[in-house]
PDB file of C-alpha atoms in Angstrom:
ATOM      1  CA  UNK L1475       0.000   0.000   0.000  1.00 59.00           C
ATOM      2  CA  UNK L1476       2.895   2.307   0.788  1.00 58.00           C
ATOM      3  CA  UNK L1477       4.299   1.704  -2.642  1.00 62.00           C
ATOM      4  CA  UNK L1478       0.996   2.501  -4.256  1.00 55.00           C
ATOM      5  CA  UNK L1479       0.737   5.819  -2.387  1.00 56.00           C
ATOM      6  CA  UNK L1480       4.298   6.683  -3.333  1.00 61.00           C
ATOM      7  CA  UNK L1481       3.618   6.006  -7.011  1.00 54.00           C
ATOM      8  CA  UNK L1482       0.389   7.959  -6.863  1.00 56.00           C
ATOM      9  CA  UNK L1483       2.006  10.986  -5.192  1.00 61.00           C
ATOM     10  CA  UNK L1484       4.862  10.973  -7.718  1.00 55.00           C
ATOM     11  CA  UNK L1485       2.344  10.804 -10.521  1.00 55.00           C
ATOM     12  CA  UNK L1486       0.200  13.642  -9.146  1.00 54.00           C
ATOM     13  CA  UNK L1487       3.098  15.888  -8.171  1.00 56.00           C
ATOM     14  CA  UNK L1488       5.029  15.176 -11.334  1.00 54.00           C
ATOM     15  CA  UNK L1489       2.220  15.907 -13.713  1.00 53.00           C
ATOM     16  CA  UNK L1490       0.206  18.286 -11.564  1.00 51.00           C
ATOM     17  CA  UNK L1491       2.390  21.264 -12.367  1.00 51.00           C
ATOM     18  CA  UNK L1492       1.741  20.895 -16.068  1.00 52.00           C
ATOM     19  CA  UNK L1493      -2.002  21.377 -15.669  1.00 51.00           C
ATOM     20  CA  UNK L1494      -3.205  24.914 -16.378  1.00 53.00           C
ATOM     21  CA  UNK L1495      -5.917  26.904 -14.738  1.00 51.00           C
ATOM     22  CA  UNK L1496      -8.401  28.850 -16.861  1.00 54.00           C
ATOM     23  CA  UNK L1497     -10.381  31.717 -15.427  1.00 55.00           C
ATOM     24  CA  UNK L1498     -12.989  34.141 -16.721  1.00 58.00           C
ATOM     25  CA  UNK L1499     -13.360  37.804 -16.024  1.00 62.00           C
ATOM     26  CA  UNK L1500     -16.762  39.314 -15.511  1.00 62.00           C
ATOM     27  CA  UNK L1501     -17.587  42.437 -17.458  1.00 59.00           C
ATOM     28  CA  UNK L1502     -20.105  44.947 -16.230  1.00 60.00           C
ATOM     29  CA  UNK L1503     -23.272  45.161 -18.325  1.00 60.00           C
ATOM     30  CA  UNK L1504     -22.716  48.782 -19.260  1.00 55.00           C
ATOM     31  CA  UNK L1505     -19.099  48.265 -20.257  1.00 57.00           C
ATOM     32  CA  UNK L1506     -18.688  48.316 -24.036  1.00 57.00           C
ATOM     33  CA  UNK L1507     -16.410  46.018 -25.912  1.00 59.00           C
ATOM     34  CA  UNK L1508     -14.648  46.736 -29.211  1.00 58.00           C
ATOM     35  CA  UNK L1509     -16.444  43.729 -30.692  1.00 63.00           C
ATOM     36  CA  UNK L1510     -19.818  45.321 -29.876  1.00 67.00           C
ATOM     37  CA  UNK L1511     -18.980  48.314 -32.043  1.00 71.00           C
ATOM     38  CA  UNK L1512     -17.731  46.046 -34.822  1.00 73.00           C
ATOM     39  CA  UNK L1513     -20.938  43.984 -34.699  1.00 77.00           C
ATOM     40  CA  UNK L1514     -23.072  47.132 -34.797  1.00 78.00           C
ATOM     41  CA  UNK L1515     -21.158  48.448 -37.820  1.00 84.00           C
ATOM     42  CA  UNK L1516     -21.639  45.127 -39.607  1.00 87.00           C
ATOM     43  CA  UNK L1517     -25.357  45.218 -38.786  1.00 85.00           C
ATOM     44  CA  UNK L1518     -25.655  48.740 -40.180  1.00 86.00           C
ATOM     45  CA  UNK L1519     -23.807  47.667 -43.313  1.00 90.00           C
ATOM     46  CA  UNK L1520     -26.225  44.757 -43.847  1.00 89.00           C
ATOM     47  CA  UNK L1521     -29.210  47.050 -43.204  1.00 88.00           C
ATOM     48  CA  UNK L1522     -27.909  49.506 -45.812  1.00 89.00           C
ATOM     49  CA  UNK L1523     -27.344  46.662 -48.288  1.00 92.00           C
ATOM     50  CA  UNK L1524     -30.955  45.552 -47.827  1.00 90.00           C
ATOM     51  CA  UNK L1525     -32.241  49.109 -48.332  1.00 89.00           C
ATOM     52  CA  UNK L1526     -30.090  49.600 -51.428  1.00 91.00           C
ATOM     53  CA  UNK L1527     -31.133  46.295 -52.992  1.00 92.00           C
ATOM     54  CA  UNK L1528     -34.806  47.014 -52.292  1.00 90.00           C
ATOM     55  CA  UNK L1529     -34.598  50.459 -53.872  1.00 88.00           C
ATOM     56  CA  UNK L1530     -32.718  49.218 -56.947  1.00 91.00           C
ATOM     57  CA  UNK L1531     -35.034  46.266 -57.521  1.00 92.00           C
ATOM     58  CA  UNK L1532     -38.224  48.277 -57.122  1.00 88.00           C
ATOM     59  CA  UNK L1533     -36.914  51.165 -59.248  1.00 88.00           C
ATOM     60  CA  UNK L1534     -35.910  48.881 -62.098  1.00 90.00           C
ATOM     61  CA  UNK L1535     -39.333  47.198 -61.983  1.00 90.00           C
ATOM     62  CA  UNK L1536     -41.115  50.573 -62.226  1.00 86.00           C
ATOM     63  CA  UNK L1537     -38.845  51.592 -65.119  1.00 86.00           C
ATOM     64  CA  UNK L1538     -40.381  48.793 -67.183  1.00 87.00           C
ATOM     65  CA  UNK L1539     -43.851  50.244 -66.508  1.00 83.00           C
ATOM     66  CA  UNK L1540     -43.197  53.815 -67.650  1.00 76.00           C
ATOM     67  CA  UNK L1541     -45.945  53.893 -70.275  1.00 81.00           C
ATOM     68  CA  UNK L1542     -49.340  52.247 -70.493  1.00 83.00           C
ATOM     69  CA  UNK L1543     -51.164  52.292 -73.824  1.00 83.00           C
ATOM     70  CA  UNK L1544     -54.846  52.201 -72.887  1.00 85.00           C
ATOM     71  CA  UNK L1545     -56.038  51.778 -76.482  1.00 84.00           C
ATOM     72  CA  UNK L1546     -53.773  48.806 -77.158  1.00 87.00           C
ATOM     73  CA  UNK L1547     -53.644  47.076 -73.766  1.00 88.00           C
ATOM     74  CA  UNK L1548     -57.005  47.973 -72.167  1.00 89.00           C
ATOM     75  CA  UNK L1549     -59.514  48.887 -74.913  1.00 89.00           C
ATOM     76  CA  UNK L1550     -62.461  48.161 -72.608  1.00 92.00           C
ATOM     77  CA  UNK L1551     -61.142  50.771 -70.147  1.00 89.00           C
ATOM     78  CA  UNK L1552     -61.131  53.743 -72.565  1.00 87.00           C
ATOM     79  CA  UNK L1553     -64.397  55.192 -71.235  1.00 90.00           C
ATOM     80  CA  UNK L1554     -63.154  54.911 -67.634  1.00 90.00           C
ATOM     81  CA  UNK L1555     -59.916  56.604 -68.646  1.00 88.00           C
ATOM     82  CA  UNK L1556     -61.836  59.448 -70.303  1.00 87.00           C
ATOM     83  CA  UNK L1557     -63.901  59.864 -67.116  1.00 89.00           C
ATOM     84  CA  UNK L1558     -60.699  59.954 -65.074  1.00 88.00           C
ATOM     85  CA  UNK L1559     -59.168  62.634 -67.314  1.00 86.00           C
ATOM     86  CA  UNK L1560     -62.406  64.657 -67.160  1.00 86.00           C
ATOM     87  CA  UNK L1561     -62.340  64.391 -63.371  1.00 88.00           C
ATOM     88  CA  UNK L1562     -58.723  65.595 -63.342  1.00 86.00           C
ATOM     89  CA  UNK L1563     -59.576  68.565 -65.567  1.00 85.00           C
ATOM     90  CA  UNK L1564     -62.254  69.723 -63.117  1.00 87.00           C
ATOM     91  CA  UNK L1565     -59.725  69.958 -60.302  1.00 84.00           C
ATOM     92  CA  UNK L1566     -58.075  73.357 -59.854  1.00 78.00           C
ATOM     93  CA  UNK L1567     -54.564  71.949 -59.613  1.00 81.00           C
ATOM     94  CA  UNK L1568     -55.215  69.144 -62.113  1.00 77.00           C
ATOM     95  CA  UNK L1569     -54.294  66.427 -59.631  1.00 85.00           C
ATOM     96  CA  UNK L1570     -56.100  63.597 -57.893  1.00 89.00           C
ATOM     97  CA  UNK L1571     -54.930  61.122 -55.252  1.00 90.00           C
ATOM     98  CA  UNK L1572     -56.209  57.552 -55.383  1.00 89.00           C
ATOM     99  CA  UNK L1573     -55.736  54.974 -52.621  1.00 88.00           C
ATOM    100  CA  UNK L1574     -55.787  51.209 -53.083  1.00 81.00           C
ATOM    101  CA  UNK L1575     -59.590  50.900 -52.966  1.00 84.00           C
ATOM    102  CA  UNK L1576     -60.113  53.623 -55.593  1.00 88.00           C
ATOM    103  CA  UNK L1577     -57.247  52.257 -57.694  1.00 89.00           C
ATOM    104  CA  UNK L1578     -59.041  48.915 -58.059  1.00 88.00           C
ATOM    105  CA  UNK L1579     -61.826  50.658 -60.049  1.00 90.00           C
ATOM    106  CA  UNK L1580     -59.386  51.264 -62.911  1.00 91.00           C
ATOM    107  CA  UNK L1581     -57.961  48.003 -64.213  1.00 91.00           C
ATOM    108  CA  UNK L1582     -54.970  49.674 -65.899  1.00 88.00           C
ATOM    109  CA  UNK L1583     -53.906  51.169 -62.537  1.00 90.00           C
ATOM    110  CA  UNK L1584     -54.919  48.126 -60.504  1.00 91.00           C
ATOM    111  CA  UNK L1585     -52.679  45.958 -62.690  1.00 90.00           C
ATOM    112  CA  UNK L1586     -49.733  48.186 -61.729  1.00 89.00           C
ATOM    113  CA  UNK L1587     -50.579  47.759 -58.060  1.00 89.00           C
ATOM    114  CA  UNK L1588     -50.936  43.965 -58.307  1.00 91.00           C
ATOM    115  CA  UNK L1589     -47.699  43.678 -60.289  1.00 91.00           C
ATOM    116  CA  UNK L1590     -45.852  45.831 -57.778  1.00 89.00           C
ATOM    117  CA  UNK L1591     -47.104  43.766 -54.830  1.00 90.00           C
ATOM    118  CA  UNK L1592     -45.964  40.574 -56.569  1.00 93.00           C
ATOM    119  CA  UNK L1593     -42.518  42.091 -57.192  1.00 94.00           C
ATOM    120  CA  UNK L1594     -42.400  43.329 -53.587  1.00 92.00           C
ATOM    121  CA  UNK L1595     -43.255  39.848 -52.261  1.00 94.00           C
ATOM    122  CA  UNK L1596     -40.638  38.222 -54.506  1.00 96.00           C
ATOM    123  CA  UNK L1597     -38.018  40.697 -53.292  1.00 95.00           C
ATOM    124  CA  UNK L1598     -39.056  40.104 -49.690  1.00 93.00           C
ATOM    125  CA  UNK L1599     -38.698  36.331 -50.110  1.00 94.00           C
ATOM    126  CA  UNK L1600     -35.319  36.762 -51.823  1.00 95.00           C
ATOM    127  CA  UNK L1601     -34.033  38.947 -48.975  1.00 93.00           C
ATOM    128  CA  UNK L1602     -35.356  36.517 -46.371  1.00 92.00           C
ATOM    129  CA  UNK L1603     -33.561  33.630 -48.091  1.00 92.00           C
ATOM    130  CA  UNK L1604     -30.363  35.633 -48.524  1.00 92.00           C
ATOM    131  CA  UNK L1605     -30.246  36.736 -44.883  1.00 90.00           C
ATOM    132  CA  UNK L1606     -31.868  33.630 -43.418  1.00 88.00           C
ATOM    133  CA  UNK L1607     -29.770  33.820 -40.238  1.00 87.00           C
ATOM    134  CA  UNK L1608     -31.495  37.085 -39.332  1.00 85.00           C
ATOM    135  CA  UNK L1609     -35.047  36.452 -40.576  1.00 86.00           C
ATOM    136  CA  UNK L1610     -36.281  33.197 -39.107  1.00 84.00           C
ATOM    137  CA  UNK L1611     -39.935  34.097 -38.614  1.00 84.00           C
ATOM    138  CA  UNK L1612     -40.186  37.645 -39.966  1.00 85.00           C
ATOM    139  CA  UNK L1613     -39.857  39.340 -43.315  1.00 89.00           C
ATOM    140  CA  UNK L1614     -37.257  42.029 -44.052  1.00 90.00           C
ATOM    141  CA  UNK L1615     -39.673  44.475 -45.697  1.00 89.00           C
ATOM    142  CA  UNK L1616     -43.095  45.577 -44.492  1.00 88.00           C
ATOM    143  CA  UNK L1617     -45.700  47.181 -46.714  1.00 85.00           C
ATOM    144  CA  UNK L1618     -48.896  48.595 -45.245  1.00 80.00           C
ATOM    145  CA  UNK L1619     -51.907  47.476 -47.263  1.00 74.00           C
ATOM    146  CA  UNK L1620     -53.694  50.835 -47.363  1.00 76.00           C
ATOM    147  CA  UNK L1621     -50.610  53.059 -47.412  1.00 79.00           C
ATOM    148  CA  UNK L1622     -50.154  52.967 -51.187  1.00 85.00           C
ATOM    149  CA  UNK L1623     -51.430  55.951 -53.138  1.00 87.00           C
ATOM    150  CA  UNK L1624     -51.240  57.120 -56.731  1.00 87.00           C
ATOM    151  CA  UNK L1625     -51.138  60.866 -57.409  1.00 89.00           C
ATOM    152  CA  UNK L1626     -52.542  61.491 -60.883  1.00 89.00           C
ATOM    153  CA  UNK L1627     -51.820  64.648 -62.874  1.00 88.00           C
ATOM    154  CA  UNK L1628     -53.460  65.735 -66.114  1.00 82.00           C
ATOM    155  CA  UNK L1629     -51.210  66.348 -69.098  1.00 78.00           C
ATOM    156  CA  UNK L1630     -52.423  69.516 -70.815  1.00 72.00           C
ATOM    157  CA  UNK L1631     -51.945  68.787 -74.504  1.00 67.00           C
ATOM    158  CA  UNK L1632     -53.312  72.201 -75.499  1.00 67.00           C
ATOM    159  CA  UNK L1633     -49.961  73.705 -74.533  1.00 63.00           C
ATOM    160  CA  UNK L1634     -47.980  71.207 -76.575  1.00 62.00           C
ATOM    161  CA  UNK L1635     -50.375  70.917 -79.528  1.00 61.00           C
ATOM    162  CA  UNK L1636     -47.649  72.064 -81.905  1.00 60.00           C
ATOM    163  CA  UNK L1637     -45.666  68.905 -81.151  1.00 61.00           C
ATOM    164  CA  UNK L1638     -48.623  66.564 -81.571  1.00 55.00           C
ATOM    165  CA  UNK L1639     -49.900  65.827 -85.070  1.00 58.00           C
ATOM    166  CA  UNK L1640     -53.356  64.806 -83.862  1.00 55.00           C
ATOM    167  CA  UNK L1641     -55.762  67.393 -82.584  1.00 55.00           C
ATOM    168  CA  UNK L1642     -55.364  68.178 -78.874  1.00 52.00           C
ATOM    169  CA  UNK L1643     -58.919  66.986 -78.205  1.00 56.00           C
ATOM    170  CA  UNK L1644     -58.083  63.486 -79.449  1.00 60.00           C
ATOM    171  CA  UNK L1645     -55.063  63.057 -77.204  1.00 64.00           C
ATOM    172  CA  UNK L1646     -55.544  62.359 -73.512  1.00 72.00           C
ATOM    173  CA  UNK L1647     -52.857  61.590 -70.999  1.00 75.00           C
ATOM    174  CA  UNK L1648     -52.075  61.514 -67.322  1.00 77.00           C
ATOM    175  CA  UNK L1649     -48.935  61.095 -65.300  1.00 75.00           C
ATOM    176  CA  UNK L1650     -48.893  58.941 -62.205  1.00 80.00           C
ATOM    177  CA  UNK L1651     -46.708  59.537 -59.170  1.00 79.00           C
ATOM    178  CA  UNK L1652     -46.645  56.433 -57.007  1.00 80.00           C
ATOM    179  CA  UNK L1653     -46.234  56.848 -53.236  1.00 79.00           C
ATOM    180  CA  UNK L1654     -45.423  53.604 -51.462  1.00 80.00           C
ATOM    181  CA  UNK L1655     -44.180  53.802 -47.875  1.00 81.00           C
ATOM    182  CA  UNK L1656     -42.486  50.655 -46.586  1.00 81.00           C
ATOM    183  CA  UNK L1657     -40.276  49.712 -43.651  1.00 82.00           C
ATOM    184  CA  UNK L1658     -37.081  47.679 -43.453  1.00 85.00           C
ATOM    185  CA  UNK L1659     -36.827  45.434 -40.388  1.00 82.00           C
ATOM    186  CA  UNK L1660     -33.418  44.205 -39.245  1.00 82.00           C
ATOM    187  CA  UNK L1661     -32.496  42.913 -35.776  1.00 80.00           C
ATOM    188  CA  UNK L1662     -34.794  45.368 -34.045  1.00 76.00           C
ATOM    189  CA  UNK L1663     -32.811  48.322 -35.365  1.00 73.00           C
ATOM    190  CA  UNK L1664     -34.875  51.436 -35.929  1.00 62.00           C
ATOM    191  CA  UNK L1665     -35.678  51.972 -39.578  1.00 70.00           C
ATOM    192  CA  UNK L1666     -37.298  55.073 -40.921  1.00 64.00           C
ATOM    193  CA  UNK L1667     -40.296  54.687 -43.156  1.00 63.00           C
ATOM    194  CA  UNK L1668     -39.046  54.753 -46.708  1.00 66.00           C
ATOM    195  CA  UNK L1669     -41.404  56.274 -49.249  1.00 66.00           C
ATOM    196  CA  UNK L1670     -40.845  55.033 -52.741  1.00 62.00           C
ATOM    197  CA  UNK L1671     -41.889  57.687 -55.266  1.00 62.00           C
ATOM    198  CA  UNK L1672     -41.936  57.106 -58.958  1.00 54.00           C
TER     199      UNK L1672
END
């Protein structure tokens, strides 16, 4: 037994000094770390990338919709378009704002709204897949259903009749300014409402 204790003590003392001790230091909750600032900068960079990609994607989609030919694409909507232009002409400033419920009355405008929502949902899904570590059960972009509005302005062809070969009475046109406020959500960081105007 004495021999066994001697061997055990030699073993413990001989190898005991080679063992290291690891300790942790406790940081106060209010104490900032350099890594915290680095993480925050990376988060802001990702948030800005999401905003930039959303703006570029939505802008390029609207660029493809710059002109709608009512006669060619929506011949059954010509009378509604004429009513809309007549309504615009009665306004003092020649403008009219339509929200999503009023937009649905005019198929040529409603089609823009439906197409935009589909593009918005596709972009949202793409961003969620791309940043899947951050968006487990939420979506990156939020669009209020009734926040979308179209500002319509009458084009006065009487002033530019010299450039148009047809008579000014035969040519009708409006311009549409689209106002779409949406939010970007990312890790609970505050995001200003972004209004997309086109």
